[in-house]
């Protein structure tokens, strides 16, 4: 419909509801919607209106007819409602910021590191928004049910010192989502250094064959499988419970070129032509294990953290046995503890590897050792 037709339609519509100045009212309404001076309406009478503009005009007409109010009165009502909504929104935001602040203090009271970040993650999860847009979603009321859920999560994180990742049941690693619970080690950003190094080692291999030992949640294996769709990736773990999570993560990330096998290191592996064997083994000594934070010691699987000895058992075992399973020119890549670079390098050199060096993480700690089978 053209503008003149809309004006006439609006005039006739208002006349049916006994508006005395129906043409004036329709002109006021239409000029407001079109953001156009009333005097210019008829000089643009052949103008085509958009669907959105027509919808807005109809909305005003219906409200005017229903309430028997002029356009100026309806506009005044709407502005008043909008003002009230802004005021309510402002009040909710102030209230929600106060709740957030008190929640942060609660976690700090129990000695939680990064209390603000953890609190923001909890709020974002419960409110079903992204953490980086949390404040933009504070203009609404937090319901009673949501408050109760936030309170429950804060108690678990603060008083019980349960890891945030287990509370949320999901965590990001290398840009991918991973399901996590107490059956698996929490994927950490430090381990992304290991994946990055593997990516560098395989950049000239067309269809790499990869073995991930002690796969846990499958974070390393799945990340490499996503990086290399033509790769064949195998992840092994001695824990059947961990492999349940790994297979869920395989499905979650929609990868079909990775397979998970229940195996004590190489026990169930028959292939001996891997381009890369990678492992983040249990490397914390039993003495260090006793001093770990409660989040780690009380919740994460001990089997994935320590060898119950000096922390070098699996480096020695994997290094020695992996040589037979690697093709010539293949690589063995380990994640290591902050002070284990020299010792792990020595172990690998004794087993015949050409050690390429120790790679440090973003905190300048020793993090990865790589050796090549010549």
Short mmCIF file of C-alpha atoms in Angstrom, two decimals:
data_model
loop_
_atom_site.label_atom_id
_atom_site.label_comp_id
_atom_site.label_asym_id
_atom_site.label_seq_id
_atom_site.Cartn_x
_atom_site.Cartn_y
_atom_site.Cartn_z
CA UNK A 1 0.00 0.00 0.00
CA UNK A 2 1.11 3.51 -0.80
CA UNK A 3 1.22 6.34 1.71
CA UNK A 4 -1.99 8.03 0.56
CA UNK A 5 -3.87 4.73 0.81
CA UNK A 6 -2.55 4.25 4.34
CA UNK A 7 -3.66 7.76 5.35
CA UNK A 8 -7.17 7.19 4.00
CA UNK A 9 -7.40 3.74 5.56
CA UNK A 10 -6.32 5.10 8.97
CA UNK A 11 -8.80 7.98 8.74
CA UNK A 12 -11.70 5.64 7.91
CA UNK A 13 -10.65 3.20 10.63
CA UNK A 14 -10.71 5.91 13.31
CA UNK A 15 -14.03 7.30 12.04
CA UNK A 16 -15.60 3.90 12.73
CA UNK A 17 -14.63 4.41 16.37
CA UNK A 18 -16.08 7.94 16.46
CA UNK A 19 -12.84 9.92 16.51
CA UNK A 20 -13.89 13.55 15.76
CA UNK A 21 -10.61 14.54 14.12
CA UNK A 22 -9.80 11.25 12.43
CA UNK A 23 -7.69 12.73 9.60
CA UNK A 24 -5.58 14.82 11.97
CA UNK A 25 -5.08 11.80 14.25
CA UNK A 26 -4.09 9.54 11.36
CA UNK A 27 -1.65 12.15 10.03
CA UNK A 28 -0.05 12.56 13.48
CA UNK A 29 0.30 8.81 13.85
CA UNK A 30 1.75 8.19 10.39
CA UNK A 31 4.17 11.13 10.49
CA UNK A 32 5.46 9.83 13.84
CA UNK A 33 6.04 6.31 12.51
CA UNK A 34 7.69 7.56 9.29
CA UNK A 35 9.71 10.24 11.15
CA UNK A 36 8.33 12.78 8.68
CA UNK A 37 6.76 16.24 9.11
CA UNK A 38 2.96 16.20 8.64
CA UNK A 39 3.23 18.85 5.93
CA UNK A 40 5.40 16.49 3.87
CA UNK A 41 3.02 13.53 3.93
CA UNK A 42 1.03 14.49 0.85
CA UNK A 43 4.08 15.45 -1.19
CA UNK A 44 5.21 11.83 -0.70
CA UNK A 45 1.77 10.30 -1.27
CA UNK A 46 3.10 7.62 -3.71
CA UNK A 47 5.71 6.38 -1.23
CA UNK A 48 5.62 2.63 -0.50
CA UNK A 49 5.69 1.72 3.19
CA UNK A 50 7.68 -1.16 4.57
CA UNK A 51 6.00 -4.07 6.36
CA UNK A 52 7.53 -2.91 9.63
CA UNK A 53 6.10 0.60 9.19
CA UNK A 54 2.64 -0.75 8.35
CA UNK A 55 2.74 -3.03 11.39
CA UNK A 56 3.61 -0.13 13.70
CA UNK A 57 0.76 1.98 12.29
CA UNK A 58 -1.74 -0.87 12.78
CA UNK A 59 -0.52 -1.34 16.35
CA UNK A 60 -1.18 2.33 17.18
CA UNK A 61 -4.60 2.29 15.48
CA UNK A 62 -5.75 -0.77 17.41
CA UNK A 63 -4.56 0.65 20.72
CA UNK A 64 -6.26 4.00 20.05
CA UNK A 65 -9.53 2.26 19.15
CA UNK A 66 -9.39 -0.11 22.12
CA UNK A 67 -8.61 2.60 24.69
CA UNK A 68 -10.60 5.40 22.99
CA UNK A 69 -7.57 7.66 23.32
CA UNK A 70 -5.98 10.15 20.93
CA UNK A 71 -2.58 9.52 19.42
CA UNK A 72 -0.94 12.05 21.78
CA UNK A 73 -2.45 10.26 24.79
CA UNK A 74 -1.30 6.82 23.55
CA UNK A 75 2.19 8.17 22.89
CA UNK A 76 2.30 9.65 26.39
CA UNK A 77 1.21 6.30 27.87
CA UNK A 78 3.87 4.42 25.95
CA UNK A 79 6.63 6.81 27.00
CA UNK A 80 5.53 6.48 30.62
CA UNK A 81 5.62 2.68 30.38
CA UNK A 82 9.04 2.83 28.74
CA UNK A 83 10.29 5.14 31.50
CA UNK A 84 9.02 2.73 34.17
CA UNK A 85 10.61 -0.23 32.43
CA UNK A 86 13.94 1.59 32.30
CA UNK A 87 13.64 2.39 36.01
CA UNK A 88 12.77 -1.23 36.85
CA UNK A 89 15.64 -2.44 34.67
CA UNK A 90 18.00 -0.04 36.45
CA UNK A 91 16.84 -1.30 39.83
CA UNK A 92 17.32 -4.94 38.78
CA UNK A 93 20.81 -4.19 37.50
CA UNK A 94 21.85 -2.52 40.76
CA UNK A 95 20.37 -5.39 42.76
CA UNK A 96 22.05 -8.04 40.60
CA UNK A 97 25.44 -6.31 40.78
CA UNK A 98 25.11 -6.31 44.57
CA UNK A 99 24.30 -10.06 44.56
CA UNK A 100 27.32 -10.70 42.32
CA UNK A 101 29.59 -8.66 44.60
CA UNK A 102 28.44 -10.53 47.73
CA UNK A 103 28.95 -13.84 45.92
CA UNK A 104 32.53 -12.89 45.04
CA UNK A 105 33.21 -12.03 48.68
CA UNK A 106 31.74 -15.38 49.73
CA UNK A 107 34.22 -17.29 47.55
CA UNK A 108 37.10 -15.10 48.71
CA UNK A 109 36.22 -15.93 52.31
CA UNK A 110 36.95 -19.59 51.57
CA UNK A 111 40.24 -18.81 49.83
CA UNK A 112 39.10 -19.50 46.28
CA UNK A 113 41.58 -18.22 43.72
CA UNK A 114 40.08 -16.14 40.91
CA UNK A 115 36.90 -15.67 42.95
CA UNK A 116 35.50 -13.04 40.58
CA UNK A 117 36.02 -15.16 37.46
CA UNK A 118 34.51 -18.25 39.07
CA UNK A 119 31.50 -16.27 40.30
CA UNK A 120 30.93 -14.81 36.84
CA UNK A 121 31.08 -18.29 35.30
CA UNK A 122 28.49 -19.54 37.81
CA UNK A 123 26.12 -16.62 37.17
CA UNK A 124 26.53 -16.94 33.40
CA UNK A 125 25.85 -20.68 33.51
CA UNK A 126 22.70 -20.34 35.64
CA UNK A 127 21.37 -17.39 33.62
CA UNK A 128 22.24 -19.21 30.38
CA UNK A 129 24.32 -16.38 28.91
CA UNK A 130 27.94 -15.94 27.85
CA UNK A 131 30.27 -14.79 30.62
CA UNK A 132 31.53 -11.86 28.54
CA UNK A 133 27.96 -10.56 28.14
CA UNK A 134 26.87 -11.18 31.74
CA UNK A 135 26.47 -7.50 32.65
CA UNK A 136 24.34 -6.91 29.56
CA UNK A 137 21.87 -9.46 30.94
CA UNK A 138 21.65 -7.94 34.43
CA UNK A 139 18.65 -5.77 33.52
CA UNK A 140 16.17 -8.50 34.38
CA UNK A 141 15.12 -10.09 37.62
CA UNK A 142 17.04 -13.15 38.77
CA UNK A 143 14.27 -15.58 39.67
CA UNK A 144 13.99 -17.41 42.98
CA UNK A 145 14.91 -20.70 41.27
CA UNK A 146 17.98 -19.12 39.68
CA UNK A 147 19.06 -17.64 43.02
CA UNK A 148 18.78 -21.03 44.68
CA UNK A 149 20.88 -22.64 41.94
CA UNK A 150 23.53 -19.91 42.22
CA UNK A 151 23.60 -20.39 45.99
CA UNK A 152 24.03 -24.15 45.59
CA UNK A 153 26.92 -23.70 43.15
CA UNK A 154 28.63 -21.10 45.38
CA UNK A 155 28.50 -23.46 48.37
CA UNK A 156 29.98 -26.27 46.29
CA UNK A 157 32.72 -24.00 44.96
CA UNK A 158 33.47 -22.16 48.22
CA UNK A 159 32.67 -24.25 51.28
CA UNK A 160 33.30 -27.63 49.64
CA UNK A 161 36.05 -26.38 47.28
CA UNK A 162 34.69 -28.41 44.38
CA UNK A 163 36.33 -27.45 41.06
CA UNK A 164 34.29 -25.03 38.97
CA UNK A 165 34.64 -27.30 35.92
CA UNK A 166 32.96 -30.22 37.69
CA UNK A 167 30.15 -27.96 38.89
CA UNK A 168 29.46 -26.70 35.37
CA UNK A 169 30.00 -30.20 33.88
CA UNK A 170 31.71 -28.75 30.82
CA UNK A 171 34.91 -26.88 30.04
CA UNK A 172 36.62 -25.49 26.97
CA UNK A 173 39.93 -26.82 25.69
CA UNK A 174 41.62 -25.65 22.51
CA UNK A 175 38.42 -23.87 21.51
CA UNK A 176 36.29 -27.01 21.87
CA UNK A 177 33.71 -27.99 24.54
CA UNK A 178 34.44 -30.99 26.75
CA UNK A 179 32.24 -32.78 29.27
CA UNK A 180 34.11 -33.25 32.56
CA UNK A 181 33.37 -34.79 35.92
CA UNK A 182 35.29 -36.56 38.68
CA UNK A 183 36.07 -39.50 36.40
CA UNK A 184 38.56 -37.44 34.39
CA UNK A 185 41.28 -34.87 34.85
CA UNK A 186 40.18 -31.31 34.07
CA UNK A 187 41.66 -30.15 30.73
CA UNK A 188 44.00 -27.24 31.39
CA UNK A 189 45.18 -24.42 29.19
CA UNK A 190 48.81 -25.45 29.80
CA UNK A 191 48.12 -28.67 27.91
CA UNK A 192 47.16 -26.62 24.87
CA UNK A 193 50.92 -25.97 24.51
CA UNK A 194 51.33 -29.71 23.95
CA UNK A 195 48.63 -29.72 21.25
CA UNK A 196 50.23 -26.69 19.58
CA UNK A 197 53.60 -28.43 19.51
CA UNK A 198 52.04 -31.58 18.02
CA UNK A 199 50.42 -29.41 15.35
CA UNK A 200 53.87 -28.05 14.47
CA UNK A 201 55.40 -31.55 14.34
CA UNK A 202 52.70 -32.87 12.00
CA UNK A 203 52.34 -29.91 9.65
CA UNK A 204 54.01 -31.76 6.75
CA UNK A 205 52.37 -35.15 7.37
CA UNK A 206 49.42 -35.66 5.01
CA UNK A 207 47.47 -38.32 6.94
CA UNK A 208 49.10 -38.67 10.36
CA UNK A 209 48.67 -41.66 12.63
CA UNK A 210 48.50 -40.55 16.27
CA UNK A 211 48.39 -42.35 19.63
CA UNK A 212 47.37 -40.49 22.80
CA UNK A 213 48.35 -42.38 25.97
CA UNK A 214 46.32 -41.64 29.11
CA UNK A 215 43.65 -39.87 27.10
CA UNK A 216 41.26 -39.17 30.00
CA UNK A 217 38.50 -36.86 28.72
CA UNK A 218 39.92 -37.25 25.20
CA UNK A 219 40.88 -33.58 25.05
CA UNK A 220 44.23 -34.06 23.30
CA UNK A 221 43.07 -36.85 20.97
CA UNK A 222 39.89 -35.04 19.91
CA UNK A 223 41.66 -31.70 19.43
CA UNK A 224 44.22 -33.35 17.13
CA UNK A 225 41.48 -35.26 15.30
CA UNK A 226 39.67 -31.98 14.63
CA UNK A 227 42.90 -30.37 13.43
CA UNK A 228 43.61 -33.29 11.09
CA UNK A 229 40.38 -34.73 9.61
CA UNK A 230 42.47 -37.19 7.55
CA UNK A 231 44.33 -38.46 10.60
CA UNK A 232 43.81 -41.75 12.37
CA UNK A 233 43.81 -41.05 16.09
CA UNK A 234 43.74 -43.60 18.91
CA UNK A 235 43.31 -42.67 22.56
CA UNK A 236 44.03 -45.22 25.29
CA UNK A 237 43.35 -45.19 29.01
CA UNK A 238 43.37 -47.73 31.82
CA UNK A 239 40.11 -46.28 33.21
CA UNK A 240 36.87 -47.47 31.59
CA UNK A 241 35.06 -44.62 33.39
CA UNK A 242 37.34 -42.06 31.75
CA UNK A 243 36.69 -43.62 28.35
CA UNK A 244 32.94 -43.22 28.86
CA UNK A 245 33.53 -39.46 29.09
CA UNK A 246 35.96 -39.53 26.15
CA UNK A 247 33.36 -41.17 23.93
CA UNK A 248 30.74 -38.62 24.97
CA UNK A 249 33.18 -35.87 24.02
CA UNK A 250 33.82 -37.56 20.70
CA UNK A 251 30.09 -37.37 19.99
CA UNK A 252 29.80 -33.83 21.36
CA UNK A 253 32.53 -32.60 19.02
CA UNK A 254 31.32 -34.64 16.05
CA UNK A 255 34.60 -36.41 15.26
CA UNK A 256 34.72 -39.82 13.62
CA UNK A 257 38.46 -40.25 13.06
CA UNK A 258 39.31 -41.00 16.69
CA UNK A 259 38.92 -44.30 18.52
CA UNK A 260 39.20 -44.93 22.26
CA UNK A 261 40.60 -48.19 23.62
CA UNK A 262 40.83 -49.59 27.14
CA UNK A 263 44.51 -50.35 27.52
CA UNK A 264 47.32 -50.14 30.06
CA UNK A 265 49.72 -48.03 27.97
CA UNK A 266 50.61 -50.21 24.90
CA UNK A 267 48.97 -53.40 26.18
CA UNK A 268 46.17 -53.48 23.54
CA UNK A 269 48.00 -51.61 20.76
CA UNK A 270 49.18 -53.67 17.78
CA UNK A 271 49.99 -50.93 15.24
CA UNK A 272 53.65 -49.98 15.12
CA UNK A 273 53.73 -47.20 12.57
CA UNK A 274 52.64 -44.07 14.45
CA UNK A 275 53.80 -40.67 13.27
CA UNK A 276 53.21 -39.28 16.74
CA UNK A 277 52.78 -40.66 20.23
CA UNK A 278 51.66 -38.04 22.71
CA UNK A 279 51.03 -38.26 26.44
CA UNK A 280 50.18 -36.15 29.45
CA UNK A 281 50.94 -38.87 32.02
CA UNK A 282 50.55 -38.77 35.82
CA UNK A 283 53.73 -36.85 36.68
CA UNK A 284 53.15 -35.43 40.16
CA UNK A 285 55.30 -37.09 42.82
CA UNK A 286 53.51 -38.58 45.80
CA UNK A 287 55.10 -35.97 48.08
CA UNK A 288 53.84 -33.11 45.91
CA UNK A 289 50.45 -34.78 45.64
CA UNK A 290 49.95 -34.48 49.40
CA UNK A 291 50.43 -30.71 49.14
CA UNK A 292 47.96 -30.10 46.29
CA UNK A 293 45.04 -27.67 46.59
CA UNK A 294 41.82 -29.28 47.89
CA UNK A 295 40.12 -28.75 44.51
CA UNK A 296 42.67 -31.08 42.94
CA UNK A 297 43.46 -33.52 45.72
CA UNK A 298 39.87 -34.09 46.89
CA UNK A 299 38.14 -34.27 43.52
CA UNK A 300 40.34 -35.05 40.54
CA UNK A 301 41.22 -38.75 39.95
CA UNK A 302 44.43 -39.63 41.78
CA UNK A 303 45.23 -42.19 39.09
CA UNK A 304 45.58 -39.37 36.54
CA UNK A 305 47.72 -37.16 38.77
CA UNK A 306 50.45 -39.23 40.41
CA UNK A 307 52.38 -42.45 39.84
CA UNK A 308 52.60 -42.85 43.64
CA UNK A 309 56.35 -42.48 43.30
CA UNK A 310 58.80 -39.86 42.09
CA UNK A 311 56.68 -38.77 39.11
CA UNK A 312 58.92 -40.36 36.44
CA UNK A 313 57.54 -43.90 36.24
CA UNK A 314 55.36 -43.33 33.15
CA UNK A 315 57.98 -41.25 31.36
CA UNK A 316 60.40 -44.16 31.65
CA UNK A 317 57.83 -46.80 30.66
CA UNK A 318 56.32 -44.91 27.73
CA UNK A 319 59.67 -43.65 26.43
CA UNK A 320 61.18 -47.13 26.38
CA UNK A 321 58.17 -48.89 24.83
CA UNK A 322 57.13 -46.14 22.40
CA UNK A 323 60.31 -46.56 20.33
CA UNK A 324 58.94 -49.85 18.99
CA UNK A 325 55.57 -48.31 18.06
CA UNK A 326 56.85 -45.25 16.22
CA UNK A 327 57.76 -45.24 12.55
CA UNK A 328 61.22 -43.99 11.64
CA UNK A 329 61.16 -40.22 11.94
CA UNK A 330 58.13 -40.34 14.25
CA UNK A 331 57.84 -38.17 17.35
CA UNK A 332 57.21 -38.76 21.04
CA UNK A 333 55.80 -35.69 22.83
CA UNK A 334 55.31 -35.42 26.60
CA UNK A 335 53.71 -32.86 28.85
CA UNK A 336 55.95 -32.40 31.88
CA UNK A 337 55.95 -30.70 35.26
CA UNK A 338 57.56 -27.30 35.74
CA UNK A 339 60.94 -28.77 36.81
CA UNK A 340 61.08 -32.09 34.94
CA UNK A 341 62.53 -31.01 31.59
CA UNK A 342 66.13 -32.07 32.18
CA UNK A 343 65.31 -35.45 33.70
CA UNK A 344 62.73 -36.41 31.05
CA UNK A 345 65.12 -35.32 28.30
CA UNK A 346 67.81 -37.58 29.79
CA UNK A 347 65.38 -40.52 29.94
CA UNK A 348 64.45 -40.07 26.27
CA UNK A 349 68.06 -39.68 25.11
CA UNK A 350 69.00 -42.94 26.84
CA UNK A 351 66.18 -44.67 24.95
CA UNK A 352 67.58 -43.47 21.62
CA UNK A 353 65.54 -40.36 20.85
CA UNK A 354 66.91 -37.19 19.35
CA UNK A 355 65.50 -34.72 21.88
CA UNK A 356 64.45 -31.50 20.16
CA UNK A 357 64.30 -29.46 23.35
CA UNK A 358 62.06 -28.32 26.18
CA UNK A 359 59.16 -26.02 25.33
CA UNK A 360 57.93 -23.55 27.93
CA UNK A 361 54.36 -22.40 28.56
CA UNK A 362 53.04 -18.84 28.77
CA UNK A 363 54.07 -18.68 32.41
CA UNK A 364 57.65 -19.51 31.37
CA UNK A 365 57.44 -22.94 33.04
CA UNK A 366 58.83 -26.09 31.42
CA UNK A 367 55.84 -27.78 29.79
CA UNK A 368 56.68 -30.05 26.82
CA UNK A 369 59.56 -32.33 25.78
CA UNK A 370 59.75 -33.72 22.24
CA UNK A 371 61.95 -36.52 20.96
CA UNK A 372 62.34 -37.94 17.43
CA UNK A 373 63.02 -41.54 16.48
CA UNK A 374 65.89 -41.26 13.98
#
